XYZ file of C-alpha atoms in Angstrom:
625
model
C 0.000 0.000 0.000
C 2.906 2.510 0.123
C 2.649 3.345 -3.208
C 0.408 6.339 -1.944
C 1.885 6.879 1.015
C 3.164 10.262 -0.313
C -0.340 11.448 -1.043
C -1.730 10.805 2.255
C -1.116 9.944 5.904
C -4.597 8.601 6.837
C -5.123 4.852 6.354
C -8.665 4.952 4.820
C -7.282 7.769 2.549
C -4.452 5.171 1.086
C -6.539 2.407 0.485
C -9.211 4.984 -1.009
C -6.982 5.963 -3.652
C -5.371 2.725 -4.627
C -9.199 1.381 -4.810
C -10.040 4.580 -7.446
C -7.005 3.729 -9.124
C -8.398 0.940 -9.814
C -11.556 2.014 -11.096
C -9.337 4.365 -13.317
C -11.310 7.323 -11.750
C -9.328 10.151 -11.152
C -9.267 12.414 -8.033
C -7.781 15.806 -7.211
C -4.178 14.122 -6.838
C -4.109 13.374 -10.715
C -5.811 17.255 -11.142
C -2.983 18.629 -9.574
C -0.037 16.801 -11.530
C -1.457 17.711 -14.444
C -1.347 21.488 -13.928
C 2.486 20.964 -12.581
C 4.217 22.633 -12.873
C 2.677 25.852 -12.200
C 2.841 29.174 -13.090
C 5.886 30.748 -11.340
C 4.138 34.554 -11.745
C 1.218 33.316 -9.956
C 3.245 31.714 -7.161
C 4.983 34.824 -6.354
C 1.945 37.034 -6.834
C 3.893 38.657 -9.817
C 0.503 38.555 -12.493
C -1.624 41.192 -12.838
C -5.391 40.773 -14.209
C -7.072 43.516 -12.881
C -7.429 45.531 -16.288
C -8.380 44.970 -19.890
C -4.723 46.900 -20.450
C -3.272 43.583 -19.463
C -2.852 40.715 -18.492
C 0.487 42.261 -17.026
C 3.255 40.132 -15.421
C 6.539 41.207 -13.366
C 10.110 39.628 -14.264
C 11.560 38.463 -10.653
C 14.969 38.262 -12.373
C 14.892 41.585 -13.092
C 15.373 41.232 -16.763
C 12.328 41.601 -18.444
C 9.317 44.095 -17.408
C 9.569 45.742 -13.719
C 6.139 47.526 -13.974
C 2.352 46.424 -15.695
C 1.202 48.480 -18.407
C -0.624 50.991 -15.860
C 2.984 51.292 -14.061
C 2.334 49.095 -11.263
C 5.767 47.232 -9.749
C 5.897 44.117 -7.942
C 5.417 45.667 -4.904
C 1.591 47.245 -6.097
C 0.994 43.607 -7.644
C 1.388 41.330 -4.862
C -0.578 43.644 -2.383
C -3.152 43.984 -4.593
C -3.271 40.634 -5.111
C -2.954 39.460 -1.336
C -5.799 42.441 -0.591
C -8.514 41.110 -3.167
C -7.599 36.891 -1.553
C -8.455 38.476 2.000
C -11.282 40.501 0.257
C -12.613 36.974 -1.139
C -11.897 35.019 2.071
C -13.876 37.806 4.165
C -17.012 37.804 1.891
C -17.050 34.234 2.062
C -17.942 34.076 5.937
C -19.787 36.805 6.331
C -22.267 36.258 3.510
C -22.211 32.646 5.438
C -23.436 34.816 8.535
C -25.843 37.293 6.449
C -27.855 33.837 5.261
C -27.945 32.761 9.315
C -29.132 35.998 10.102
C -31.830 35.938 7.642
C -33.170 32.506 8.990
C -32.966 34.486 12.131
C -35.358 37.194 10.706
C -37.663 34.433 9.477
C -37.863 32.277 12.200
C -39.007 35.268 14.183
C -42.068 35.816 11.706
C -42.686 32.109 11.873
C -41.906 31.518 8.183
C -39.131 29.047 8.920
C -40.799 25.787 9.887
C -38.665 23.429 11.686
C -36.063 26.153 13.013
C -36.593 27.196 16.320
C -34.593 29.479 19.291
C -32.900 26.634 20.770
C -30.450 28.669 22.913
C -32.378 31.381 24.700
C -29.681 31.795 26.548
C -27.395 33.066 23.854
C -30.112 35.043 22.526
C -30.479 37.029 25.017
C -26.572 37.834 25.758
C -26.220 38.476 22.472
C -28.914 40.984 22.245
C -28.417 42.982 25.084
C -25.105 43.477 23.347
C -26.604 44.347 20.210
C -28.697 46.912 22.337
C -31.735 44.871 21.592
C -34.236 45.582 24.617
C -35.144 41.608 26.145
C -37.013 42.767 29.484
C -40.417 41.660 28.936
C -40.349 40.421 25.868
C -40.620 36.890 24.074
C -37.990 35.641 22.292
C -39.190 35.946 18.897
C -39.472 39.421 18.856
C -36.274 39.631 20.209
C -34.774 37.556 17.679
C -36.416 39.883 15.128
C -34.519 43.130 16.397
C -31.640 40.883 16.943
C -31.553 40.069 13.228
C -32.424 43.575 12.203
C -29.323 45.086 14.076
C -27.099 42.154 12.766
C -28.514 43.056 9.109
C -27.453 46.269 9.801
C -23.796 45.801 10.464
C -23.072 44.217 7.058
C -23.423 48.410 6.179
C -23.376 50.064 9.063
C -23.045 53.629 9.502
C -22.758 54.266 13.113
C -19.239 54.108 13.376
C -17.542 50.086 14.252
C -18.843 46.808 14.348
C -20.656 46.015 17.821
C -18.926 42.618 19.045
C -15.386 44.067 17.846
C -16.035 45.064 21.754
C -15.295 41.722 22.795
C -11.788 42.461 22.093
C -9.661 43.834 24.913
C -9.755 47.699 25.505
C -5.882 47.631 24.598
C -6.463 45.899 21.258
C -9.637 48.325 20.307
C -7.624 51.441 21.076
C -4.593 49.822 19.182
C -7.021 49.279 16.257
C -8.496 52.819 16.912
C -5.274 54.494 16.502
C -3.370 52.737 13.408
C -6.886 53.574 11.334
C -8.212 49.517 11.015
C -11.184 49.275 13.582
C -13.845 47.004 11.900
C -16.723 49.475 10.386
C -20.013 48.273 8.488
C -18.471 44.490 6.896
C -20.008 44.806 3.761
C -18.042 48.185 3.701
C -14.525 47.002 4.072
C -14.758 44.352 1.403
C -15.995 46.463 -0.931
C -13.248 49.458 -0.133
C -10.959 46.246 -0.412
C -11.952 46.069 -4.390
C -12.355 49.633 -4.586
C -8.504 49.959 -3.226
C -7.400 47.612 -5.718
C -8.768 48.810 -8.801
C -6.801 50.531 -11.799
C -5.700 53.865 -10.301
C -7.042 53.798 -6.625
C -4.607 52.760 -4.151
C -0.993 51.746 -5.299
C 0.608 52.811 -1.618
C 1.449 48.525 -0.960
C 1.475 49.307 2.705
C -1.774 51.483 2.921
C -3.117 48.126 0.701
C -1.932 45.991 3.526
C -3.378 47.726 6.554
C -6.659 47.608 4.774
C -6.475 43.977 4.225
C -5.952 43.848 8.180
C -8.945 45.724 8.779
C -10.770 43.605 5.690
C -10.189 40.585 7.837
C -11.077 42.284 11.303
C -14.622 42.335 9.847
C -14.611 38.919 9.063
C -13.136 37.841 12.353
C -14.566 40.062 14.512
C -17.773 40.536 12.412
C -19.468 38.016 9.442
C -17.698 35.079 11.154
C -18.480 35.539 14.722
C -21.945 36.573 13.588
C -22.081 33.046 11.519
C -21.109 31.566 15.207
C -22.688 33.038 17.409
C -26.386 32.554 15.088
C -25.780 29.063 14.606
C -25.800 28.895 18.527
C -29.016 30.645 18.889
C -30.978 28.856 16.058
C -29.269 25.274 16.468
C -27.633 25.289 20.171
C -24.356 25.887 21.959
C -22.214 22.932 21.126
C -21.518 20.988 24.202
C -18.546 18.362 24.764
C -20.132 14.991 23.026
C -18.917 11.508 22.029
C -18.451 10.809 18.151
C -16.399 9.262 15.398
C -14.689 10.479 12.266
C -13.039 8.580 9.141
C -14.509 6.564 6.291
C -15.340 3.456 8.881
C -18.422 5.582 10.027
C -20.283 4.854 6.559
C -22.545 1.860 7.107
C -22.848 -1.101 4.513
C -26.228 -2.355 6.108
C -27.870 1.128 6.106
C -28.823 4.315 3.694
C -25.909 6.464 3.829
C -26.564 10.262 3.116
C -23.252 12.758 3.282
C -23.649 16.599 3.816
C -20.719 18.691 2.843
C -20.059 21.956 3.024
C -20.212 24.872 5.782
C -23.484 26.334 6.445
C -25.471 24.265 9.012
C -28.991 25.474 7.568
C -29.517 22.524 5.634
C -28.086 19.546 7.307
C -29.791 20.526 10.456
C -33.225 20.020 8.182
C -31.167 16.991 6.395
C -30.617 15.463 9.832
C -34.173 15.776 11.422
C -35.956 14.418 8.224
C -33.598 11.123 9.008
C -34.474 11.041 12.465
C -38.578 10.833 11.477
C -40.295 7.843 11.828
C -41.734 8.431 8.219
C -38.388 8.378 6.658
C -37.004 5.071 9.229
C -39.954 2.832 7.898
C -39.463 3.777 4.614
C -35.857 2.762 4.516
C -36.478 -0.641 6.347
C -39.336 -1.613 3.860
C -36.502 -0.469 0.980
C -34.395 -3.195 3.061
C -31.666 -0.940 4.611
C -31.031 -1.559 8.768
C -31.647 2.367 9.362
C -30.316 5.788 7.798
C -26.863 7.213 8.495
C -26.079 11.001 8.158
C -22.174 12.149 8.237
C -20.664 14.931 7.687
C -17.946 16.035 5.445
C -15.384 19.172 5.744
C -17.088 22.215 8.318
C -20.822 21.301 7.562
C -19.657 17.647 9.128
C -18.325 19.626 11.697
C -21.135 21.899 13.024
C -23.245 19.153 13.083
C -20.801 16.946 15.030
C -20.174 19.624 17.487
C -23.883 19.979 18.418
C -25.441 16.409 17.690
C -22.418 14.344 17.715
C -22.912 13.207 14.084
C -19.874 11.096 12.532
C -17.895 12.836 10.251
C -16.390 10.739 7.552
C -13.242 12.697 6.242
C -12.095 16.647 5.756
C -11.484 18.202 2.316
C -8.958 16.064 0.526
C -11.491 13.075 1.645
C -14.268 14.394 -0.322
C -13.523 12.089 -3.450
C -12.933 9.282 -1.639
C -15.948 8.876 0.136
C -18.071 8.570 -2.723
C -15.554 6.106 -4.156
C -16.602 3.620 -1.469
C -19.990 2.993 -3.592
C -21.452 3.350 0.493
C -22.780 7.099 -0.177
C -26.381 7.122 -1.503
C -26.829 10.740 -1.627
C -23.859 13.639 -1.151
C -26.036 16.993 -0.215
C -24.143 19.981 -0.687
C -24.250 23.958 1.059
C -21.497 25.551 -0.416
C -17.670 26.558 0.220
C -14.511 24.058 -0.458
C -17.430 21.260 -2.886
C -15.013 20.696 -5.679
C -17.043 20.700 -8.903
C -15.660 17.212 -9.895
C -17.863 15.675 -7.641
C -20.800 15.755 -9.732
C -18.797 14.095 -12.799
C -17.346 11.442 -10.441
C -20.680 10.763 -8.732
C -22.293 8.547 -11.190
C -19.717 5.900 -11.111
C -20.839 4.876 -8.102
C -24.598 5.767 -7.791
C -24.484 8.370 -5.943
C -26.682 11.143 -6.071
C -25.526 14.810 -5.650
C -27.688 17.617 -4.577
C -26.882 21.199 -4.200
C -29.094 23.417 -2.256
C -27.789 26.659 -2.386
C -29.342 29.716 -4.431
C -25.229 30.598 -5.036
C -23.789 27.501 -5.303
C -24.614 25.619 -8.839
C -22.280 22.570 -9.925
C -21.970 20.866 -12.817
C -23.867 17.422 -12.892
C -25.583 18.241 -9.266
C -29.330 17.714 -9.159
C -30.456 21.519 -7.719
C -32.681 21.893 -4.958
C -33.074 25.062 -3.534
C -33.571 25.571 0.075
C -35.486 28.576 1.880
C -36.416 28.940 5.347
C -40.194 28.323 4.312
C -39.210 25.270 2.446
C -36.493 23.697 4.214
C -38.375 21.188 6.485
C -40.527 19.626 3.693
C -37.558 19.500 0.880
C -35.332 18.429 3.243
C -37.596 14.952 3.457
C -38.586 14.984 -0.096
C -34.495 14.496 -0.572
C -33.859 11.626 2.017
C -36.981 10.022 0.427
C -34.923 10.121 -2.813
C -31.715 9.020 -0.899
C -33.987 5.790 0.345
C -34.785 4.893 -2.986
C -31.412 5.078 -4.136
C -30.440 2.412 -1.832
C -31.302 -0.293 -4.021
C -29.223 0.940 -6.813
C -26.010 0.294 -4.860
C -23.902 -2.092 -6.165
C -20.544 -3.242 -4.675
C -19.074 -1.443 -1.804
C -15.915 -0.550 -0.070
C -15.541 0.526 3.519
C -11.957 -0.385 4.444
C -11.460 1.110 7.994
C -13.450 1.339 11.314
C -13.684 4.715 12.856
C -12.079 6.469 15.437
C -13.592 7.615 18.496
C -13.123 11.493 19.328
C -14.798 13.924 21.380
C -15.851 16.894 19.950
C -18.164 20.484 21.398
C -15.985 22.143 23.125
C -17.213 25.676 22.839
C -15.841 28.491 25.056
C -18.681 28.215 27.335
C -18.550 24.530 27.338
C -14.197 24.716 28.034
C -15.577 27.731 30.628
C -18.058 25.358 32.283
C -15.162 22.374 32.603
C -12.676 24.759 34.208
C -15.251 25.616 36.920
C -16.913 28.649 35.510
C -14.230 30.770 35.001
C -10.970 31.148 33.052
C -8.589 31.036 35.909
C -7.856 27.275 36.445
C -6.348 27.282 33.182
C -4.766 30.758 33.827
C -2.582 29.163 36.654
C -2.073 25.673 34.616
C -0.305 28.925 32.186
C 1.450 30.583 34.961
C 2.404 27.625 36.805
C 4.120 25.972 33.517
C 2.080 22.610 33.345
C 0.275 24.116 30.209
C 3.525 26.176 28.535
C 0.738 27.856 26.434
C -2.285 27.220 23.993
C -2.536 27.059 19.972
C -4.585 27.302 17.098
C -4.194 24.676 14.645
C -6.596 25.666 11.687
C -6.926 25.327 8.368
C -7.531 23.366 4.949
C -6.247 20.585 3.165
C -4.087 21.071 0.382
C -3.305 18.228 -1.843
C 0.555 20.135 -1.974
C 0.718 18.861 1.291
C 0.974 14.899 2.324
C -2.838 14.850 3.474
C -3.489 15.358 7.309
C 0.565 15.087 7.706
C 0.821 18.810 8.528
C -1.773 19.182 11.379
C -1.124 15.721 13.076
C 2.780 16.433 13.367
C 2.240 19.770 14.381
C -0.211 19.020 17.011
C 1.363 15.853 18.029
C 5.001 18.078 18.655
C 3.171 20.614 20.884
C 1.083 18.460 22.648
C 4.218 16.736 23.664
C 5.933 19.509 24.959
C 2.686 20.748 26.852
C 1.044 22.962 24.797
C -2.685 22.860 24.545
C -4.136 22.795 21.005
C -7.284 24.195 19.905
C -8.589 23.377 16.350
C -11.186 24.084 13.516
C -11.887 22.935 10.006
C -9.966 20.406 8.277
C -7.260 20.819 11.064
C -9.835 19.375 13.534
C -10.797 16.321 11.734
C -7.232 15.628 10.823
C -6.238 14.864 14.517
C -9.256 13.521 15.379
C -8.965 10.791 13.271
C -5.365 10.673 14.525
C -7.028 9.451 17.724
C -6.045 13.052 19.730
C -9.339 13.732 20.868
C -10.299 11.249 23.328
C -9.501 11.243 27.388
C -7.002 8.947 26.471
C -4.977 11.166 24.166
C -3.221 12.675 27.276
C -0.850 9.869 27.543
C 0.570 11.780 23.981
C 0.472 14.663 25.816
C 3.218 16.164 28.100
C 3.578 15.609 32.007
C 2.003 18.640 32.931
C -0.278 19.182 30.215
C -1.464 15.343 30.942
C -1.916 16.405 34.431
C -4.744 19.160 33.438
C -6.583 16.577 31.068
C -6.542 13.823 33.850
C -7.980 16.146 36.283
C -10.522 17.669 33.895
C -11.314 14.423 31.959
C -10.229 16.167 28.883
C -8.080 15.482 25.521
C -4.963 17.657 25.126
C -7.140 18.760 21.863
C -10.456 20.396 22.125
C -12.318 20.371 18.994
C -14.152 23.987 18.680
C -15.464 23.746 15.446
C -15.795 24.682 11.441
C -13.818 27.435 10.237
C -15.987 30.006 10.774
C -15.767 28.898 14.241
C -12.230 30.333 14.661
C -13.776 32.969 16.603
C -14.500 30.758 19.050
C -10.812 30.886 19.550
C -10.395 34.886 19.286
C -13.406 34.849 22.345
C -11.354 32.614 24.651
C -8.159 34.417 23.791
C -9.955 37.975 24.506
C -11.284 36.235 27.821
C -7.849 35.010 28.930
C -6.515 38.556 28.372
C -9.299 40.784 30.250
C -8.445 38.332 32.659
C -4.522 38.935 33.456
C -5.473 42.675 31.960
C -3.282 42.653 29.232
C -3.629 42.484 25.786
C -3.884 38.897 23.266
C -0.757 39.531 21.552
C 0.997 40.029 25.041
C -0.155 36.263 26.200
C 1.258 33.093 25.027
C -0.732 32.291 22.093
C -0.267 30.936 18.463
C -1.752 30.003 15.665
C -1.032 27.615 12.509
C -2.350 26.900 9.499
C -0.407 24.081 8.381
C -1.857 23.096 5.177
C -3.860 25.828 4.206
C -5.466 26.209 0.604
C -8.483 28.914 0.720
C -8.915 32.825 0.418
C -11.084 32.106 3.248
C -7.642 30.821 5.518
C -6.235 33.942 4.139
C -8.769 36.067 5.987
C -8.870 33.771 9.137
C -4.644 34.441 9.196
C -4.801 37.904 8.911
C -6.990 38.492 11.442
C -5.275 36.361 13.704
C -2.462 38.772 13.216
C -4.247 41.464 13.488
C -6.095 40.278 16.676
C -1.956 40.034 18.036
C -1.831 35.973 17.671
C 1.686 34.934 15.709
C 0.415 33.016 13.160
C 2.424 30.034 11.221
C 1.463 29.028 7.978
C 2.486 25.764 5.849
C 2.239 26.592 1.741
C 3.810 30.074 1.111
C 1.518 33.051 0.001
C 1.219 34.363 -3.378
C 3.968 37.324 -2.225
C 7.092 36.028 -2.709
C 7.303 38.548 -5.579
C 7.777 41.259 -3.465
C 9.992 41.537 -0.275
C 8.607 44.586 0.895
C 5.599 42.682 1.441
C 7.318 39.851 2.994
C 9.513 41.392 5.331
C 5.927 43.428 6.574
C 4.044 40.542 7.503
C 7.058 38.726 8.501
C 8.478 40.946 11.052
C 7.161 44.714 10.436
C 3.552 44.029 11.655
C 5.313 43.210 14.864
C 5.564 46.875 15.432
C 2.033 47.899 14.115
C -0.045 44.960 15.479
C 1.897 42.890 17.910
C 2.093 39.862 15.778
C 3.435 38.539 12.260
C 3.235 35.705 9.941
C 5.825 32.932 9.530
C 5.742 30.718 6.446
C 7.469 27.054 7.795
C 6.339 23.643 5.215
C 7.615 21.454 7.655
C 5.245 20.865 10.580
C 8.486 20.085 13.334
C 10.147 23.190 12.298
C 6.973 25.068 12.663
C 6.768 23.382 16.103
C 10.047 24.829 17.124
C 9.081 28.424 15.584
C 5.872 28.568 17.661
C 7.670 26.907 21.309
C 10.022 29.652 20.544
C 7.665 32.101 20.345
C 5.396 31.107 23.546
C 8.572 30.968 25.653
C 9.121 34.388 24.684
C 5.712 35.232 25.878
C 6.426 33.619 29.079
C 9.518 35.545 29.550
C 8.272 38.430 29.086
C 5.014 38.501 31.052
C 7.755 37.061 34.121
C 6.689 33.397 34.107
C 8.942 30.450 33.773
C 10.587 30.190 30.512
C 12.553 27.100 28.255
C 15.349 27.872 25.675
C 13.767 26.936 22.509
């Protein structure tokens, strides 16, 4: 089996591709050789498409053009370029929060049947913060001023975005001061593309700070919105037993994947496969039940609130469908490569997209509204029963892993005792040398899953707790780091803390709009000690990154003072100005930089190094790194 050991670490991943060898189907692996090698301009960020007038590109040897047609250099180029990625990345989530909102808006006119306010709690937190009066009142018209005032930050006017607040007073007058506060989110995306137009702004470091304060409204804005909604209208995740990999498809029973990142639909998806309707239907059709899993960040939302398996992250997509197991592959949108509609037929699998902006090639469409949801949502697992009996053979090589997902900041709150400082003194006493964000993609670039699980498994070694989202979280779940028994990876002081608390040395905190999550508990652990995030010692990494989406989620990272590490080098190589400022100049302007390190135990070393640092410098006890 080591012939594709190269692509991927995982097991079921291995004998997944050797199988669709076989079947002389080809997957994003084969994609990707054939466009290698690829274009060196568009590595280093050195092509220009902005304008009719070109397509312009830069000579990095210096011998043929220096400037575009307009007059642009290198140094214009890549920061335009890097600006409209973050731009892209930043609309992404928040239009992924404008849609929650809107269900929002609907449920509270009852014209959402089937969504509900299942965390009154939340809601009313979140409102007061929004302004939104709640004395007296029932919790549908609350959630209809709620929504209203969310609506209205996408364009506000009345000066910055309301839970940029959350940050610490230190950070908010540091954004205040250097011009990048988060105003209306709409707003900075579009001043983004307005920036980087044909004769607008060609200052490369005026282009940068914008991108900073692009991303704030993603972090600290769309994203956290897209959180913090998905709470109210589906529940605050809570610590829960699961399983992830390819094992969790069943050969006895309907198998139905959603993929994607907006919860919306699967929640719909997963109650129509919980109705009694739907379960007799699928034992008269001769299958032993229904089974729902989740692929990439719609896998994980659900997993984090219902504990529904998850069968692989993005590089997995393929592959599940090549185990002839999946019936029916339902799709949101975000990261659903359009090949999966070609590849679906040779193996009977039915794909549906849902999503009034998402349209692929050889999907079946059904579009889902808030009014519609509940009764599409069992007309499609109807059609997924039916399909059962057009299965033919099947491949399910693996058994799944166990993991233990949920852990929101109120849940990891709740486990310390109801407030941050247990974990505060695990910090200041050295058992826990600090905590990190391992985010992030797949990118086929990368060995598959190699990136996060070395990482994580490094720092988790040397007692470092790790936090993780996305593709990242998946990865070392199915690595087997999320279970009580994981500690005995961890480090001796680290594996004290879990022991105590019952907990894995990696807490799974959701999809990658759930990042946020992270910048909460970060901003919490700061007001705490009363200092700011980039003084405390924190990291990130995105170790195999591939999406303008991670783009945005790194830069405001940085911004939000959290030294952040990624795997595959940015599009900017072209220009060293722009390298050297989000390299080491943003230290000076933000409190935090970038680092670019492929290999995962280098990057390990790079982010001990930087903790320790932390730790010295706040007076705690330090390690030479």
């Amino acid at each position: 089996m080591g012939k594709y050991d190269h692509r991927t670490i995982t097991r079921d991943g291995q004998l997944l591709l050797q199988k669709m060898a076989n079947d002389q189907v080809e997957t994003v692996w084969e994609r990707l050789a054939d466009q290698t090698p690829q274009c060196g301009y568009c590595e280093m960020g050195l092509s220009c498409r902005v304008c009719a007038m070109g397509p312009c590109r830069i000579d990095p040897f210096g011998e043929g053009p220096q400037k575009g047609v307009c007059g642009a250099d290198a140094d214009i180029i890549v920061a335009r370029n890097l600006g409209r990625m973050i731009a892209a990345g930043a609309a992404a989530h928040s239009d992924h929060g404008r849609d929650l909102v809107e269900v929002l808006a609907d449920v509270a006119v009852d014209n959402a049947p089937g969504y509900a306010i299942r965390d009154q709690k939340k809601l009313l937190r979140v409102a007061r913060e929004y302004g939104v009066e709640t004395e007296g009142r029932n919790a549908l018209a609350i959630a209809g001023d709620l929504a209203a005032a969310m609506q209205d930050e996408f364009g506000t006017r009345k000066g910055y975005l309301t839970m940029a607040g959350r940050a610490p007073a230190k950070r908010q007058e540091l954004w205040k001061r250097i011009g990048i506060a988060p105003r209306g989110i709409d707003r900075e995306t579009s001043e983004m593309m307005h920036r980087t137009h044909m004769g607008v702004d060609n200052g490369w470091q005026s282009l940068m700070l914008h991108g900073l304060r692009n991303a704030l409204s993603d972090g600290w804005g769309g994203s956290m919105i897209a959180t913090e909604v998905s709470d109210i209208l589906f529940g605050t995740p809570q610590p829960n037993s699961n399983q992830v990999n390819v094992g969790v498809l069943k050969e006895d029973q309907v198998n139905i994947i959603v993929h994607g990142h907006n919860p919306v639909v699967s929640e719909m998806i997963m109650r129509a496969c919980e109705s009694q309707e739907m379960l007799t239907l699928a034992a008269e059709k001769g299958a032993a039940g229904i089974n729902l899993a989740g692929l990439c960040c719609t896998g994980n939302e659900l997993l984090m609130r219902h504990g529904i398996p998850v069968a692989g992250n993005h590089l997995m997509t393929e592959l599940v469908v090549g185990t002839g197991a999946v019936e029916m592959m339902i799709v949101d949108y975000q990261c659903i490569m359009p090949s999966l509609g070609a590849l679906a037929p040779c193996y009977h699998t039915k794909m549906i997209s849902t999503s009034d902006k998402a349209r692929f090639p050889g999907m079946e469409h059904h579009e889902f509204h808030p009014d519609n949801a509940a009764r599409l949502a069992l007309d499609l697992v109807r059609k997924a029963i039916e399909n059962f009996s057009q299965r033919g053979e099947t491949y399910i090589p693996v058994t799944p892993t166990p993991s233990v997902g949920g852990f929101s900041v109120e849940a990891i709150i709740a486990a310390l005792g109801g407030t941050p400082k247990p974990l505060i003194d695990a910090i200041a006493a050295g058992k826990i040398r600090g905590a990190v964000g391992v985010v992030g993609c797949n990118n086929p670039k990368i060995k598959h899953d190699y990136g996060h699980v070395t990482l994580t498994k490094r720092l988790i070694e040397q007692d470092y707790l790790v936090v993780d989202t996305g593709c990242a979280a998946v990865a070392n779940a199915k690595a087997g780091f999320k279970v009580a028994e994981a500690a005995a990876y961890a480090g001796p002081g680290l594996r004290e803390v879990c022991q105590t608390l019952g907990i894995p040395p990696v807490l799974h905190m959701g999809s990658c709009v759930d990042n946020v999550r992270i910048l909460v508990l970060a901003a919490a652990l700061a007001d705490a000690l009363q200092v700011d995030i980039s003084d405390l010692p924190l990291a990130g990494a995105a170790p195999e990154w591939y999406s303008e989406k991670a783009v945005s989620i790194g830069a405001y990272f940085v911004a939000s003072g959290v030294f952040t590490v990624l795997g595959p080098m940015p599009p900017i190589t072209g220009s060293m100005n722009v390298v050297n400022l989000l390299t080491s100049g943003l230290s000076d302007v933000v409190g935090a930089t970038f680092a670019v390190e492929p290999d995962p135990e280098k990057a390990a070393l790079l982010i001990q190094r930087h903790v320790e640092g932390k730790r010295k410098a706040l007076g705690l006890p330090y390690r030479q790194v």
